[in-house]
């Protein structure tokens, strides 16, 4: 059978750092409140002349370099983002041009904070057709551009960044022992579309609604519940049990959401990769950034079994089990 193996990874965070103390000078909040409710201490912010494509490009270059393949060998580029450079063309085609991937197709994929797991799931399906051998999957965001910096309930939560994986097709055995994506599953439920949304540069006529709007409590409740259920569902379909997972790489939205989900799953906290404190919520970029950091830190090693899980606006959610 064909499996999608993770051939390389890369990530990029803009230079500028905005701490909780900096935000406390802008709105009525404090470092203590933000840290206690979210675990966040700082976030990275793109400079005025940096766009989502620029962040994606930096992450993609590093992923390509670590994979040892040439950009010209790529068959497909999938860019998960909810903050594209423009309404059209896709940000993916801009990145395709920037990295010089002349032979590939490229398109954007929009599933907000679940974008990267949706991207991996889509790329995996393409690879399983046998037609596509090498795929670049990127999660890249500039949420600083869609945040209302006067709204203390949302401006504290997000940051900018990008992360990327190169997937490659490999002939493999149909078991959980060889490297690659073992099981992946995505879900959505549009009845909750009004709980977390942004009209921005959309077809909406509402000028006042151009920034993120969120019902924090509802998002929190569903994030814990839906991430727990999808993790259990992919575990069941893979035939693995939770004790076989070496590292849990969840979407980095809020430390309390990570803690509550791990507790419900009875999963040890020391095996969770946590970067939300330093990066805040970078939406579709948070999982590949967290995983890439853990690989570079030497925590995640070849052969480890990894569980990725995400939740975001839509609501959308998903989970991927892979052997690195
Ligand atoms: O990818 C998914 C992205 N979204 C999320 O991850 C968000 C999930 N939700 C959360 O993380 C939490 O709901 C928050 C951290 C956003 C808020 O925590 P909470 O415990 O649910 O607070 P709350 O919204 O119920 O607000 C409690 C109080 C309110 O004051 P009153 O009405 O009790 O007087 C808020 O006005 O805290 C106030 N508040 C703040 N105070 C200081 C809200 N934001 C702030 C702030 N600083 N930044």
Tab-separated table of N, CA and C and ligand atoms in Angstrom, residues 28-30 33-34 37-38 113 152-153 156-158 196 214 216-217 219-220 251 253-254 256-257 281 311-312, ligand 1:
chain	number	residue	atom	x	y	z
A	28	UNK	N	-7.680	47.367	28.404
A	28	UNK	CA	-7.804	47.163	29.842
A	28	UNK	C	-7.655	45.676	30.184
A	29	UNK	N	-6.418	45.244	30.356
A	29	UNK	CA	-6.138	43.853	30.726
A	29	UNK	C	-4.822	43.817	31.490
A	30	UNK	N	-4.381	42.612	31.860
A	30	UNK	CA	-3.103	42.486	32.570
A	30	UNK	C	-2.427	41.191	32.145
A	33	UNK	N	-4.010	38.258	34.077
A	33	UNK	CA	-5.315	37.772	33.597
A	33	UNK	C	-5.109	36.892	32.363
A	34	UNK	N	-4.314	37.390	31.426
A	34	UNK	CA	-4.125	36.649	30.167
A	34	UNK	C	-3.451	35.311	30.452
A	37	UNK	N	-5.802	32.759	32.287
A	37	UNK	CA	-6.909	32.223	31.484
A	37	UNK	C	-6.462	31.450	30.248
A	38	UNK	N	-5.220	31.719	29.780
A	38	UNK	CA	-4.838	31.135	28.474
A	38	UNK	C	-3.461	30.467	28.448
A	113	UNK	N	-8.735	27.200	12.078
A	113	UNK	CA	-7.699	26.591	12.945
A	113	UNK	C	-7.490	25.103	12.659
A	152	UNK	N	-10.473	43.498	24.017
A	152	UNK	CA	-9.606	42.732	24.916
A	152	UNK	C	-9.965	41.249	24.981
A	153	UNK	N	-11.203	40.919	24.594
A	153	UNK	CA	-11.597	39.512	24.704
A	153	UNK	C	-11.007	38.658	23.569
A	156	UNK	N	-5.967	39.344	22.743
A	156	UNK	CA	-4.935	38.696	23.573
A	156	UNK	C	-4.590	37.291	23.083
A	157	UNK	N	-5.448	36.738	22.218
A	157	UNK	CA	-5.364	35.292	21.956
A	157	UNK	C	-4.484	34.875	20.777
A	158	UNK	N	-4.301	35.766	19.801
A	158	UNK	CA	-3.746	35.311	18.521
A	158	UNK	C	-2.354	35.865	18.220
A	196	UNK	N	-17.808	31.829	16.117
A	196	UNK	CA	-16.445	32.333	15.915
A	196	UNK	C	-16.319	32.634	14.431
A	214	UNK	N	-16.192	36.435	18.572
A	214	UNK	CA	-16.129	35.107	19.204
A	214	UNK	C	-16.983	35.021	20.465
A	216	UNK	N	-16.416	33.116	23.386
A	216	UNK	CA	-15.302	32.363	23.978
A	216	UNK	C	-15.727	31.118	24.745
A	217	UNK	N	-16.759	31.272	25.557
A	217	UNK	CA	-17.218	30.138	26.397
A	217	UNK	C	-17.698	28.955	25.557
A	219	UNK	N	-16.906	28.348	22.398
A	219	UNK	CA	-15.772	27.785	21.662
A	219	UNK	C	-14.997	26.836	22.586
A	220	UNK	N	-14.762	27.293	23.781
A	220	UNK	CA	-14.007	26.515	24.768
A	220	UNK	C	-14.668	25.138	25.017
A	251	UNK	N	-3.771	21.622	18.483
A	251	UNK	CA	-3.876	23.030	18.086
A	251	UNK	C	-3.641	23.883	19.333
A	253	UNK	N	-4.428	26.720	21.117
A	253	UNK	CA	-5.358	27.845	21.264
A	253	UNK	C	-5.280	28.442	22.661
A	254	UNK	N	-5.206	27.551	23.637
A	254	UNK	CA	-5.340	27.996	25.023
A	254	UNK	C	-4.879	26.829	25.897
A	256	UNK	N	-5.577	26.049	28.853
A	256	UNK	CA	-6.644	25.394	29.631
A	256	UNK	C	-7.427	24.404	28.767
A	257	UNK	N	-7.546	24.714	27.458
A	257	UNK	CA	-8.224	23.766	26.555
A	257	UNK	C	-7.360	22.509	26.409
A	281	UNK	N	-2.171	31.760	19.673
A	281	UNK	CA	-2.915	30.936	18.712
A	281	UNK	C	-2.604	31.431	17.289
A	311	UNK	N	-9.100	22.073	16.377
A	311	UNK	CA	-10.487	22.546	16.496
A	311	UNK	C	-10.521	24.016	16.098
A	312	UNK	N	-11.542	24.416	15.361
A	312	UNK	CA	-11.606	25.832	14.998
A	312	UNK	C	-12.964	26.262	14.511
B	1	LIG	O1	-9.053	28.246	17.880
B	1	LIG	C1	-10.083	28.598	18.742
B	1	LIG	C2	-9.889	30.061	19.170
B	1	LIG	N1	-10.617	30.460	20.334
B	1	LIG	C3	-10.318	30.070	21.588
B	1	LIG	O2	-9.476	29.278	21.849
B	1	LIG	C4	-11.108	30.713	22.700
B	1	LIG	C5	-11.648	29.756	23.709
B	1	LIG	N2	-12.141	30.489	24.860
B	1	LIG	C6	-11.309	30.943	25.822
B	1	LIG	O3	-10.134	30.682	25.774
B	1	LIG	C7	-11.894	31.745	26.946
B	1	LIG	O4	-13.291	31.814	26.823
B	1	LIG	C8	-11.298	33.182	27.033
B	1	LIG	C9	-9.833	33.134	27.451
B	1	LIG	C10	-11.433	33.902	25.684
B	1	LIG	C11	-12.065	34.029	28.076
B	1	LIG	O5	-12.032	33.379	29.324
B	1	LIG	P1	-13.395	33.204	30.158
B	1	LIG	O6	-13.032	32.605	31.437
B	1	LIG	O7	-14.369	32.448	29.296
B	1	LIG	O8	-13.852	34.700	30.364
B	1	LIG	P2	-15.243	35.407	29.962
B	1	LIG	O9	-15.279	35.682	28.498
B	1	LIG	O10	-16.393	34.687	30.560
B	1	LIG	O11	-15.079	36.783	30.712
B	1	LIG	C12	-14.957	36.860	32.160
B	1	LIG	C13	-14.704	38.324	32.523
B	1	LIG	C14	-15.668	39.302	31.868
B	1	LIG	O12	-15.910	40.330	32.800
B	1	LIG	P3	-17.271	40.361	33.656
B	1	LIG	O13	-18.391	40.419	32.660
B	1	LIG	O14	-17.255	39.081	34.449
B	1	LIG	O15	-17.121	41.603	34.490
B	1	LIG	C15	-14.879	39.866	30.722
B	1	LIG	O16	-15.298	41.182	30.361
B	1	LIG	O17	-13.380	38.696	32.076
B	1	LIG	C16	-13.467	39.899	31.287
B	1	LIG	N3	-12.411	39.871	30.284
B	1	LIG	C17	-11.181	40.346	30.524
B	1	LIG	N4	-10.617	40.885	31.608
B	1	LIG	C18	-9.323	41.233	31.525
B	1	LIG	C19	-12.473	39.381	29.002
B	1	LIG	N5	-11.278	39.542	28.413
B	1	LIG	C20	-10.454	40.125	29.319
B	1	LIG	C21	-9.110	40.526	29.299
B	1	LIG	N6	-8.573	41.057	30.427
B	1	LIG	N7	-8.322	40.364	28.225
